[in-house]
Structure formats: C-alpha cells, structure tokens
Amino acid sequence: MPAPAAGRPSTTSRLEATFARLRGRGERALVTYFTAGDPSLADTRLLVVEAERRGADVVELGVPFSDPLADGPVIQRAAMRALAGGTTVLRVLETVATLRAEVSVPLVLLTYYNPVLAFGLKAFARTAVDAGVDGVIVADLPPEEAAPLAAAAEAAGLDVIHLVAPTSTPSRVRLIARRSRGFIYVVSLTGVTGERPELPPDLAARIRALRLVTTKPVCIGFGISTPAQVAAIGRLADGAIVRLVEERAGSPTLVEDVGTFIAELKAPLRAGLGDPPQTPPPGAGFRESTQTPPPGAGSGDAPQTSPPGAGLRGSFQTSPAIRTRS
C-alpha cells in the first residue's frame, strides 16, 4: 500500500468541518455514491475527483461484497463487476490513499460486516484512517452489536455511521443517534436500494422526530435519484449514478456525464433551500422530472424514465443531506 497522504485531522474531522461549513452557508450536503472498482478502480478515482469538482460534498465508496443484502439489482451488478475485476478491501483502501492527495472531500466507505471482520477490526480501522477514510457505514451491523468495531474505530479516529430505518422504534432511534458519529444515515424507505418514482410521504415527519433527539447531521438515502427529489428532500440521491456508470462504462464521456448529473443534483441544495425539508410535493418523482436524459441513456432496472446523467447515490445532513444511490 502506498504511503498515505494526509490522514484524518486530529481534532475536527473532515465530516464535522464539512457539515459545519455548509450549515454556515445555508446549504445542504450532497453525498454521492460509487461502487469502488466499477468499472475499474482507475475509473473510480477519476469519478471521485470529478464528483468533488462538480459539487459533491461527501463521497461514499461502496466496498463490493458477494452478498449485498441491502442493495438492489443495479448496485448488486456493480459489485459483481468490481469483484470480477479484482477489487478487494485492500485495493479500495489503496485507491483512497491515492485519492486523498487529489481531493479534500470527506470519504466514507459503505460496506458489510464480513469484509471488515475478515480484515480485522483494529487493522481495518487503522488502515482506513491512514489511507484517508473519514467514516464507515456497515449496512448489516446493528448498533447493539457494533461495540467491538466502534471501540477500534474510536481509537483510530474513524467515524462509525449508523442507519435509522422506517421501522426503527423511538427508543432505538435515540440509541442510534447517541452512537452514530459523523452523521446519521436515515434510510428513506423499507426494502433495498434503488430508484423510486416517489418519496415516502412520512419522511419529513421522521426527520423532524429525529431532530428532536439529536443535533448531529442527518443524511437521507435509498431511492433518491432525481434533481426534483433532491429539491423536495433537501439532500439525497441514490441509484441514478451507479446506473449511469453501468450504462456509460467504456464511454469516453463517462466522467463528464456523471459530473454533469452531480452538478444538477447539487443545484437545489445550495443556499436558500428551506429547512426542515417539506413533505415531497406532487411531481417529486421520476415521472414528473423535466430533465432530458442524455443521448444513449438506458432504462436500467427501473421502469421510470432515466434521470439525466448516471449512477449516483445520495446522502443526508442536518439540514438533511442528500445521498444518491441505486
């Protein structure tokens, strides 16, 4: 592994500093997602650099895993392609170490517990921070069972970010709010990741309830993939980018197309967006999108019209951030 560039700041983390800066400007954060290694790790590096340039505030990198139980077909296929291409946890961390010399945005890994456990909890946390990783989301690790990883992560300076589901009880929401570091990931809907035609009608109420028990940044993910949905929520973009990467793999315009889509997603999140996010208005889904898909955009898995650009994943923050993912 190459010698790491700048590691984790010793006092204020990059995640904390990013959310504080955006809050001070009245902006919402856009968190974009890429499956690391799809279509290649070299492409992943270029995509992350372009994502920062076009407005992404935080970038999530999915660590490909053979059994991605929280992910829908688009990200499942991306993970399989990345694994077939030889992507491993160590190679993802090496890519992050290279990226850290090129980008300043916070980098968060989205993974499952098995690869982390196999790597070794202490070794994973230390290597991740040395490479320049700021946080980790472990999709299948409930907070009640996360103490060993949390201890290793805290010692290394790595934020462990927990997920709040639509089915989380009030007491469990409070537990997650206490134990999550960096931000709290709100899963917008039940089921797997993927693009949806409409946003859940109770999402705004769930965000308001969460804000009653925490001042930590809140990010919203799963099923957000168009500029209209991003505007309705205030921060979130899930499946469109990954699907775009899938459709444009091998194209000389891949990076440019993804960058254009990221810029469109970020536009509604700039200063002036109301807080808290309002209940999504009619027309916040794919079918009502007024954007014109770029030439050659495929339909992917979803029956809805393809959003402009490509595959992204959304994020959240407090003000909620938007996370884009499929």
mmCIF file of C-alpha atoms in Angstrom:
data_model
loop_
_atom_site.group_PDB
_atom_site.id
_atom_site.type_symbol
_atom_site.label_atom_id
_atom_site.label_comp_id
_atom_site.label_asym_id
_atom_site.label_seq_id
_atom_site.Cartn_x
_atom_site.Cartn_y
_atom_site.Cartn_z
ATOM 1 C CA MET A 1 0.000 0.000 0.000
ATOM 2 C CA PRO A 2 1.434 3.420 -0.849
ATOM 3 C CA ALA A 3 2.438 5.747 1.942
ATOM 4 C CA PRO A 4 -0.712 7.590 2.970
ATOM 5 C CA ALA A 5 -1.172 11.217 2.167
ATOM 6 C CA ALA A 6 -2.855 13.398 4.717
ATOM 7 C CA GLY A 7 -4.692 11.231 7.207
ATOM 8 C CA ARG A 8 -7.553 12.119 9.499
ATOM 9 C CA PRO A 9 -7.357 15.525 11.198
ATOM 10 C CA SER A 10 -6.558 15.145 14.887
ATOM 11 C CA THR A 11 -9.272 17.488 16.189
ATOM 12 C CA THR A 12 -12.225 18.340 13.974
ATOM 13 C CA SER A 13 -12.950 15.622 11.455
ATOM 14 C CA ARG A 14 -13.472 16.344 7.782
ATOM 15 C CA LEU A 15 -17.118 15.282 8.125
ATOM 16 C CA GLU A 16 -17.714 17.685 11.022
ATOM 17 C CA ALA A 17 -15.939 20.515 9.258
ATOM 18 C CA THR A 18 -17.853 19.935 6.018
ATOM 19 C CA PHE A 19 -21.283 19.922 7.631
ATOM 20 C CA ALA A 20 -20.442 22.960 9.766
ATOM 21 C CA ARG A 21 -19.228 24.893 6.725
ATOM 22 C CA LEU A 22 -22.340 24.052 4.714
ATOM 23 C CA ARG A 23 -24.625 24.876 7.618
ATOM 24 C CA GLY A 24 -22.951 28.245 7.933
ATOM 25 C CA ARG A 25 -23.639 28.929 4.251
ATOM 26 C CA GLY A 26 -27.220 27.712 4.432
ATOM 27 C CA GLU A 27 -26.519 24.809 2.070
ATOM 28 C CA ARG A 28 -27.464 21.148 2.197
ATOM 29 C CA ALA A 29 -24.879 18.458 1.597
ATOM 30 C CA LEU A 30 -24.881 16.239 -1.445
ATOM 31 C CA VAL A 31 -23.401 12.816 -0.719
ATOM 32 C CA THR A 32 -22.711 10.821 -3.838
ATOM 33 C CA TYR A 33 -22.075 7.090 -4.037
ATOM 34 C CA PHE A 34 -19.902 4.981 -6.300
ATOM 35 C CA THR A 35 -19.264 1.271 -6.156
ATOM 36 C CA ALA A 36 -15.479 1.099 -5.872
ATOM 37 C CA GLY A 37 -13.985 -0.785 -8.802
ATOM 38 C CA ASP A 38 -16.893 -0.334 -11.195
ATOM 39 C CA PRO A 39 -16.000 -0.194 -13.993
ATOM 40 C CA SER A 40 -12.434 -0.116 -12.607
ATOM 41 C CA LEU A 41 -10.572 1.372 -9.665
ATOM 42 C CA ALA A 42 -8.845 3.773 -12.045
ATOM 43 C CA ASP A 43 -12.265 4.975 -13.204
ATOM 44 C CA THR A 44 -13.427 5.225 -9.602
ATOM 45 C CA ARG A 45 -10.567 7.609 -8.881
ATOM 46 C CA LEU A 46 -11.472 9.801 -11.855
ATOM 47 C CA LEU A 47 -15.162 9.774 -10.898
ATOM 48 C CA VAL A 48 -14.478 10.851 -7.320
ATOM 49 C CA VAL A 49 -12.254 13.712 -8.462
ATOM 50 C CA GLU A 50 -14.964 14.843 -10.888
ATOM 51 C CA ALA A 51 -17.666 14.461 -8.232
ATOM 52 C CA GLU A 52 -15.853 16.886 -5.937
ATOM 53 C CA ARG A 53 -15.269 19.301 -8.799
ATOM 54 C CA ARG A 54 -18.971 19.336 -9.729
ATOM 55 C CA GLY A 55 -20.376 19.824 -6.233
ATOM 56 C CA ALA A 56 -20.356 16.608 -4.199
ATOM 57 C CA ASP A 57 -19.772 17.435 -0.525
ATOM 58 C CA VAL A 58 -19.147 13.879 0.687
ATOM 59 C CA VAL A 59 -18.340 10.800 -1.387
ATOM 60 C CA GLU A 60 -19.300 7.277 -0.376
ATOM 61 C CA LEU A 61 -17.404 4.363 -1.837
ATOM 62 C CA GLY A 62 -19.157 1.027 -1.752
ATOM 63 C CA VAL A 63 -16.838 -1.874 -0.940
ATOM 64 C CA PRO A 64 -18.017 -4.676 -3.249
ATOM 65 C CA PHE A 65 -19.288 -7.745 -1.414
ATOM 66 C CA SER A 66 -20.607 -11.059 -2.692
ATOM 67 C CA ASP A 67 -23.857 -10.881 -0.677
ATOM 68 C CA PRO A 68 -25.042 -7.257 -0.709
ATOM 69 C CA LEU A 69 -28.361 -7.892 1.011
ATOM 70 C CA ALA A 70 -29.288 -4.206 1.360
ATOM 71 C CA ASP A 71 -28.736 -3.417 -2.301
ATOM 72 C CA GLY A 72 -30.989 -3.634 -5.316
ATOM 73 C CA PRO A 73 -30.115 -5.048 -8.744
ATOM 74 C CA VAL A 74 -28.148 -2.045 -10.012
ATOM 75 C CA ILE A 75 -25.648 -1.987 -7.151
ATOM 76 C CA GLN A 76 -25.587 -5.779 -6.989
ATOM 77 C CA ARG A 77 -24.428 -5.877 -10.597
ATOM 78 C CA ALA A 78 -21.888 -3.139 -9.921
ATOM 79 C CA ALA A 79 -20.486 -5.130 -7.002
ATOM 80 C CA MET A 80 -20.237 -8.283 -9.086
ATOM 81 C CA ARG A 81 -18.379 -6.434 -11.844
ATOM 82 C CA ALA A 82 -15.992 -4.900 -9.322
ATOM 83 C CA LEU A 83 -15.290 -8.259 -7.682
ATOM 84 C CA ALA A 84 -14.745 -9.879 -11.062
ATOM 85 C CA GLY A 85 -12.230 -7.139 -11.821
ATOM 86 C CA GLY A 86 -10.222 -7.977 -8.703
ATOM 87 C CA THR A 87 -11.417 -5.257 -6.323
ATOM 88 C CA THR A 88 -10.695 -6.069 -2.680
ATOM 89 C CA VAL A 89 -10.914 -4.155 0.593
ATOM 90 C CA LEU A 90 -7.168 -3.518 0.486
ATOM 91 C CA ARG A 91 -7.281 -2.273 -3.097
ATOM 92 C CA VAL A 92 -10.142 0.073 -2.212
ATOM 93 C CA LEU A 93 -8.075 1.483 0.652
ATOM 94 C CA GLU A 94 -5.092 1.891 -1.669
ATOM 95 C CA THR A 95 -7.322 3.824 -4.051
ATOM 96 C CA VAL A 96 -8.479 6.061 -1.203
ATOM 97 C CA ALA A 97 -4.844 6.734 -0.240
ATOM 98 C CA THR A 98 -4.177 7.845 -3.806
ATOM 99 C CA LEU A 99 -7.349 9.934 -3.900
ATOM 100 C CA ARG A 100 -6.568 11.703 -0.653
ATOM 101 C CA ALA A 101 -3.735 13.544 -2.384
ATOM 102 C CA GLU A 102 -6.229 14.751 -5.034
ATOM 103 C CA VAL A 103 -9.456 15.558 -3.168
ATOM 104 C CA SER A 104 -10.374 17.187 0.120
ATOM 105 C CA VAL A 105 -13.983 15.985 0.436
ATOM 106 C CA PRO A 106 -14.763 13.507 3.211
ATOM 107 C CA LEU A 107 -14.638 9.900 2.010
ATOM 108 C CA VAL A 108 -16.940 7.327 3.605
ATOM 109 C CA LEU A 109 -16.901 3.587 2.984
ATOM 110 C CA LEU A 110 -20.185 1.681 2.675
ATOM 111 C CA THR A 111 -19.569 -1.969 3.404
ATOM 112 C CA TYR A 112 -20.893 -5.110 5.068
ATOM 113 C CA TYR A 113 -19.510 -6.591 8.256
ATOM 114 C CA ASN A 114 -17.982 -9.747 6.805
ATOM 115 C CA PRO A 115 -15.193 -7.987 4.832
ATOM 116 C CA VAL A 116 -14.373 -5.780 7.832
ATOM 117 C CA LEU A 117 -14.278 -8.733 10.223
ATOM 118 C CA ALA A 118 -12.098 -10.727 7.833
ATOM 119 C CA PHE A 119 -9.685 -7.789 7.540
ATOM 120 C CA GLY A 120 -9.527 -7.447 11.315
ATOM 121 C CA LEU A 121 -11.365 -4.698 13.189
ATOM 122 C CA LYS A 122 -8.309 -2.852 14.505
ATOM 123 C CA ALA A 123 -6.375 -3.307 11.274
ATOM 124 C CA PHE A 124 -9.323 -2.117 9.191
ATOM 125 C CA ALA A 125 -9.920 0.999 11.283
ATOM 126 C CA ARG A 126 -6.237 1.950 11.426
ATOM 127 C CA THR A 127 -5.557 1.251 7.742
ATOM 128 C CA ALA A 128 -8.700 3.096 6.689
ATOM 129 C CA VAL A 129 -7.775 6.226 8.651
ATOM 130 C CA ASP A 130 -4.163 6.097 7.459
ATOM 131 C CA ALA A 131 -5.455 5.956 3.881
ATOM 132 C CA GLY A 132 -7.701 8.989 4.426
ATOM 133 C CA VAL A 133 -11.116 7.421 5.085
ATOM 134 C CA ASP A 134 -13.313 9.549 7.335
ATOM 135 C CA GLY A 135 -16.205 7.246 8.153
ATOM 136 C CA VAL A 136 -17.689 3.818 7.601
ATOM 137 C CA ILE A 137 -21.267 2.624 7.221
ATOM 138 C CA VAL A 138 -21.716 -1.109 7.830
ATOM 139 C CA ALA A 139 -25.100 -1.914 6.330
ATOM 140 C CA ASP A 140 -25.729 -5.183 8.176
ATOM 141 C CA LEU A 141 -24.254 -4.294 11.587
ATOM 142 C CA PRO A 142 -26.881 -3.134 14.116
ATOM 143 C CA PRO A 143 -25.702 -0.694 16.788
ATOM 144 C CA GLU A 144 -26.431 -3.250 19.511
ATOM 145 C CA GLU A 145 -23.690 -5.469 18.057
ATOM 146 C CA ALA A 146 -21.270 -2.769 16.925
ATOM 147 C CA ALA A 147 -19.301 -2.229 20.158
ATOM 148 C CA PRO A 148 -16.127 -4.081 19.026
ATOM 149 C CA LEU A 149 -15.941 -2.127 15.767
ATOM 150 C CA ALA A 150 -16.882 1.126 17.497
ATOM 151 C CA ALA A 151 -14.043 0.687 20.003
ATOM 152 C CA ALA A 152 -11.479 0.022 17.269
ATOM 153 C CA ALA A 153 -12.825 2.886 15.154
ATOM 154 C CA GLU A 154 -12.826 5.386 18.013
ATOM 155 C CA ALA A 155 -9.230 4.527 18.884
ATOM 156 C CA ALA A 156 -8.204 5.103 15.266
ATOM 157 C CA GLY A 157 -10.319 8.219 14.689
ATOM 158 C CA LEU A 158 -12.820 6.640 12.279
ATOM 159 C CA ASP A 159 -16.495 7.618 12.407
ATOM 160 C CA VAL A 160 -18.961 4.716 12.517
ATOM 161 C CA ILE A 161 -22.219 5.878 10.943
ATOM 162 C CA HIS A 162 -25.402 4.021 11.859
ATOM 163 C CA LEU A 163 -28.666 3.725 9.945
ATOM 164 C CA VAL A 164 -32.153 4.686 11.083
ATOM 165 C CA ALA A 165 -34.846 2.646 9.314
ATOM 166 C CA PRO A 166 -38.532 3.464 8.780
ATOM 167 C CA THR A 167 -39.281 0.672 11.253
ATOM 168 C CA SER A 168 -36.941 1.937 14.000
ATOM 169 C CA THR A 169 -38.737 2.469 17.299
ATOM 170 C CA PRO A 170 -38.326 5.772 19.206
ATOM 171 C CA SER A 171 -36.023 4.134 21.754
ATOM 172 C CA ARG A 172 -33.876 2.636 19.020
ATOM 173 C CA VAL A 173 -33.718 5.957 17.181
ATOM 174 C CA ARG A 174 -32.327 7.530 20.371
ATOM 175 C CA LEU A 175 -29.750 4.722 20.679
ATOM 176 C CA ILE A 176 -28.643 5.179 17.063
ATOM 177 C CA ALA A 177 -28.459 8.942 17.499
ATOM 178 C CA ARG A 178 -26.183 8.536 20.511
ATOM 179 C CA ARG A 179 -23.840 6.036 18.888
ATOM 180 C CA SER A 180 -23.570 7.368 15.351
ATOM 181 C CA ARG A 181 -20.543 9.519 14.556
ATOM 182 C CA GLY A 182 -20.066 11.907 11.640
ATOM 183 C CA PHE A 183 -23.732 11.867 10.689
ATOM 184 C CA ILE A 184 -26.841 9.730 10.998
ATOM 185 C CA TYR A 185 -27.984 7.848 7.919
ATOM 186 C CA VAL A 186 -31.754 7.848 7.519
ATOM 187 C CA VAL A 187 -32.999 5.045 5.282
ATOM 188 C CA SER A 188 -35.880 6.679 3.467
ATOM 189 C CA LEU A 189 -37.867 3.517 2.751
ATOM 190 C CA THR A 190 -38.173 -0.161 3.540
ATOM 191 C CA GLY A 191 -36.580 -2.564 1.086
ATOM 192 C CA VAL A 192 -33.342 -2.445 -0.858
ATOM 193 C CA THR A 193 -31.533 0.432 -2.541
ATOM 194 C CA GLY A 194 -32.836 1.597 -5.889
ATOM 195 C CA GLU A 195 -34.595 4.353 -7.721
ATOM 196 C CA ARG A 196 -38.228 5.047 -6.804
ATOM 197 C CA PRO A 197 -40.899 7.100 -8.594
ATOM 198 C CA GLU A 198 -41.974 8.864 -5.395
ATOM 199 C CA LEU A 199 -40.638 9.705 -1.966
ATOM 200 C CA PRO A 200 -42.258 8.334 1.223
ATOM 201 C CA PRO A 201 -44.995 10.720 2.455
ATOM 202 C CA ASP A 202 -43.908 10.349 6.107
ATOM 203 C CA LEU A 203 -40.242 11.175 5.516
ATOM 204 C CA ALA A 204 -40.415 14.801 6.655
ATOM 205 C CA ALA A 205 -42.144 13.778 9.897
ATOM 206 C CA ARG A 206 -39.463 11.179 10.558
ATOM 207 C CA ILE A 207 -36.704 13.750 10.063
ATOM 208 C CA ARG A 208 -38.429 16.185 12.429
ATOM 209 C CA ALA A 209 -38.749 13.448 15.069
ATOM 210 C CA LEU A 210 -35.070 12.611 14.737
ATOM 211 C CA ARG A 211 -34.062 16.234 15.141
ATOM 212 C CA LEU A 212 -35.862 16.316 18.474
ATOM 213 C CA VAL A 213 -33.299 13.873 19.889
ATOM 214 C CA THR A 214 -30.063 14.920 18.175
ATOM 215 C CA THR A 215 -28.173 17.863 16.732
ATOM 216 C CA LYS A 216 -25.938 15.623 14.617
ATOM 217 C CA PRO A 217 -26.074 15.931 10.840
ATOM 218 C CA VAL A 218 -28.788 13.771 9.307
ATOM 219 C CA CYS A 219 -28.390 12.291 5.836
ATOM 220 C CA ILE A 220 -31.149 10.611 3.857
ATOM 221 C CA GLY A 221 -30.525 7.736 1.489
ATOM 222 C CA PHE A 222 -32.132 4.926 -0.550
ATOM 223 C CA GLY A 223 -34.334 5.762 -3.507
ATOM 224 C CA ILE A 224 -33.367 9.355 -4.256
ATOM 225 C CA SER A 225 -32.124 9.896 -7.760
ATOM 226 C CA THR A 226 -33.518 12.972 -9.498
ATOM 227 C CA PRO A 227 -32.991 16.723 -9.030
ATOM 228 C CA ALA A 228 -36.707 17.079 -8.219
ATOM 229 C CA GLN A 229 -36.445 14.533 -5.400
ATOM 230 C CA VAL A 230 -33.283 16.185 -4.141
ATOM 231 C CA ALA A 231 -35.052 19.532 -4.052
ATOM 232 C CA ALA A 232 -38.028 18.019 -2.237
ATOM 233 C CA ILE A 233 -35.886 16.455 0.479
ATOM 234 C CA GLY A 234 -33.006 18.833 0.660
ATOM 235 C CA ARG A 235 -30.299 16.217 0.161
ATOM 236 C CA LEU A 236 -30.353 12.714 -1.251
ATOM 237 C CA ALA A 237 -29.543 10.891 -4.496
ATOM 238 C CA ASP A 238 -29.243 7.157 -4.536
ATOM 239 C CA GLY A 239 -29.374 4.956 -7.568
ATOM 240 C CA ALA A 240 -29.017 7.114 -10.600
ATOM 241 C CA ILE A 241 -25.237 7.457 -10.541
ATOM 242 C CA VAL A 242 -24.438 3.770 -10.281
ATOM 243 C CA ARG A 243 -26.809 3.028 -13.133
ATOM 244 C CA LEU A 244 -25.232 5.782 -15.203
ATOM 245 C CA VAL A 245 -21.784 4.310 -14.598
ATOM 246 C CA GLU A 246 -23.140 0.956 -15.721
ATOM 247 C CA GLU A 247 -24.616 2.402 -18.904
ATOM 248 C CA ARG A 248 -21.582 4.503 -19.810
ATOM 249 C CA ALA A 249 -18.783 2.111 -18.857
ATOM 250 C CA GLY A 250 -16.183 2.283 -21.606
ATOM 251 C CA SER A 251 -17.543 5.550 -22.959
ATOM 252 C CA PRO A 252 -15.056 8.419 -23.308
ATOM 253 C CA THR A 253 -17.720 10.716 -21.817
ATOM 254 C CA LEU A 254 -18.341 8.620 -18.671
ATOM 255 C CA VAL A 255 -16.688 11.007 -16.215
ATOM 256 C CA GLU A 256 -18.125 14.120 -17.885
ATOM 257 C CA ASP A 257 -21.659 12.673 -17.938
ATOM 258 C CA VAL A 258 -21.525 11.716 -14.271
ATOM 259 C CA GLY A 259 -20.132 15.140 -13.390
ATOM 260 C CA THR A 260 -22.973 16.877 -15.213
ATOM 261 C CA PHE A 261 -25.546 14.837 -13.332
ATOM 262 C CA ILE A 262 -23.883 15.582 -9.985
ATOM 263 C CA ALA A 263 -23.987 19.305 -10.752
ATOM 264 C CA GLU A 264 -27.726 19.016 -11.462
ATOM 265 C CA LEU A 265 -28.294 17.213 -8.172
ATOM 266 C CA LYS A 266 -26.321 19.773 -6.187
ATOM 267 C CA ALA A 267 -28.077 22.817 -7.653
ATOM 268 C CA PRO A 268 -31.249 22.561 -5.486
ATOM 269 C CA LEU A 269 -29.149 22.165 -2.330
ATOM 270 C CA ARG A 270 -27.382 25.475 -2.457
ATOM 271 C CA ALA A 271 -28.225 28.387 -0.172
ATOM 272 C CA GLY A 272 -31.903 29.261 0.089
ATOM 273 C CA LEU A 273 -33.379 25.773 0.423
ATOM 274 C CA GLY A 274 -35.936 25.622 3.223
ATOM 275 C CA ASP A 275 -35.303 23.749 6.470
ATOM 276 C CA PRO A 276 -36.587 21.323 7.517
ATOM 277 C CA PRO A 277 -37.403 19.531 4.269
ATOM 278 C CA GLN A 278 -41.044 19.686 3.393
ATOM 279 C CA THR A 279 -43.277 16.782 2.545
ATOM 280 C CA PRO A 280 -42.434 15.914 -1.063
ATOM 281 C CA PRO A 281 -44.849 17.765 -3.343
ATOM 282 C CA PRO A 282 -46.675 16.102 -6.212
ATOM 283 C CA GLY A 283 -44.248 15.686 -9.055
ATOM 284 C CA ALA A 284 -41.186 14.943 -6.940
ATOM 285 C CA GLY A 285 -40.790 11.525 -8.543
ATOM 286 C CA PHE A 286 -39.148 10.346 -11.743
ATOM 287 C CA ARG A 287 -42.179 10.550 -13.971
ATOM 288 C CA GLU A 288 -42.590 14.251 -13.385
ATOM 289 C CA SER A 289 -38.923 15.085 -13.954
ATOM 290 C CA THR A 290 -38.480 17.761 -16.568
ATOM 291 C CA GLN A 291 -34.869 16.808 -17.224
ATOM 292 C CA THR A 292 -33.947 15.400 -20.590
ATOM 293 C CA PRO A 293 -31.948 12.152 -20.445
ATOM 294 C CA PRO A 294 -28.589 12.407 -22.204
ATOM 295 C CA PRO A 295 -28.159 10.657 -25.537
ATOM 296 C CA GLY A 296 -27.710 6.948 -25.065
ATOM 297 C CA ALA A 297 -29.093 6.782 -21.535
ATOM 298 C CA GLY A 298 -30.552 3.346 -20.885
ATOM 299 C CA SER A 299 -33.565 2.433 -18.806
ATOM 300 C CA GLY A 300 -31.689 0.322 -16.248
ATOM 301 C CA ASP A 301 -33.808 -1.727 -13.855
ATOM 302 C CA ALA A 302 -36.389 0.860 -13.020
ATOM 303 C CA PRO A 303 -39.436 1.326 -15.239
ATOM 304 C CA GLN A 304 -39.199 5.084 -14.785
ATOM 305 C CA THR A 305 -37.550 7.476 -17.197
ATOM 306 C CA SER A 306 -33.806 7.534 -16.700
ATOM 307 C CA PRO A 307 -32.576 10.638 -14.902
ATOM 308 C CA PRO A 308 -30.060 12.782 -16.694
ATOM 309 C CA GLY A 309 -26.510 11.687 -16.178
ATOM 310 C CA ALA A 310 -25.604 8.484 -14.476
ATOM 311 C CA GLY A 311 -25.429 6.417 -11.386
ATOM 312 C CA LEU A 312 -25.103 8.262 -8.127
ATOM 313 C CA ARG A 313 -26.004 7.710 -4.606
ATOM 314 C CA GLY A 314 -27.459 10.310 -2.286
ATOM 315 C CA SER A 315 -26.766 11.403 1.245
ATOM 316 C CA PHE A 316 -28.098 13.432 4.146
ATOM 317 C CA GLN A 317 -27.174 16.048 6.679
ATOM 318 C CA THR A 318 -28.695 18.426 9.273
ATOM 319 C CA SER A 319 -30.051 20.270 7.485
ATOM 320 C CA PRO A 320 -30.562 16.844 5.982
ATOM 321 C CA ALA A 321 -28.122 15.911 3.318
ATOM 322 C CA ILE A 322 -28.973 14.079 0.181
ATOM 323 C CA ARG A 323 -27.422 10.814 -0.655
ATOM 324 C CA THR A 324 -27.535 9.332 -4.102
ATOM 325 C CA ARG A 325 -27.527 5.626 -4.610
ATOM 326 C CA SER A 326 -29.311 2.889 -6.569
#
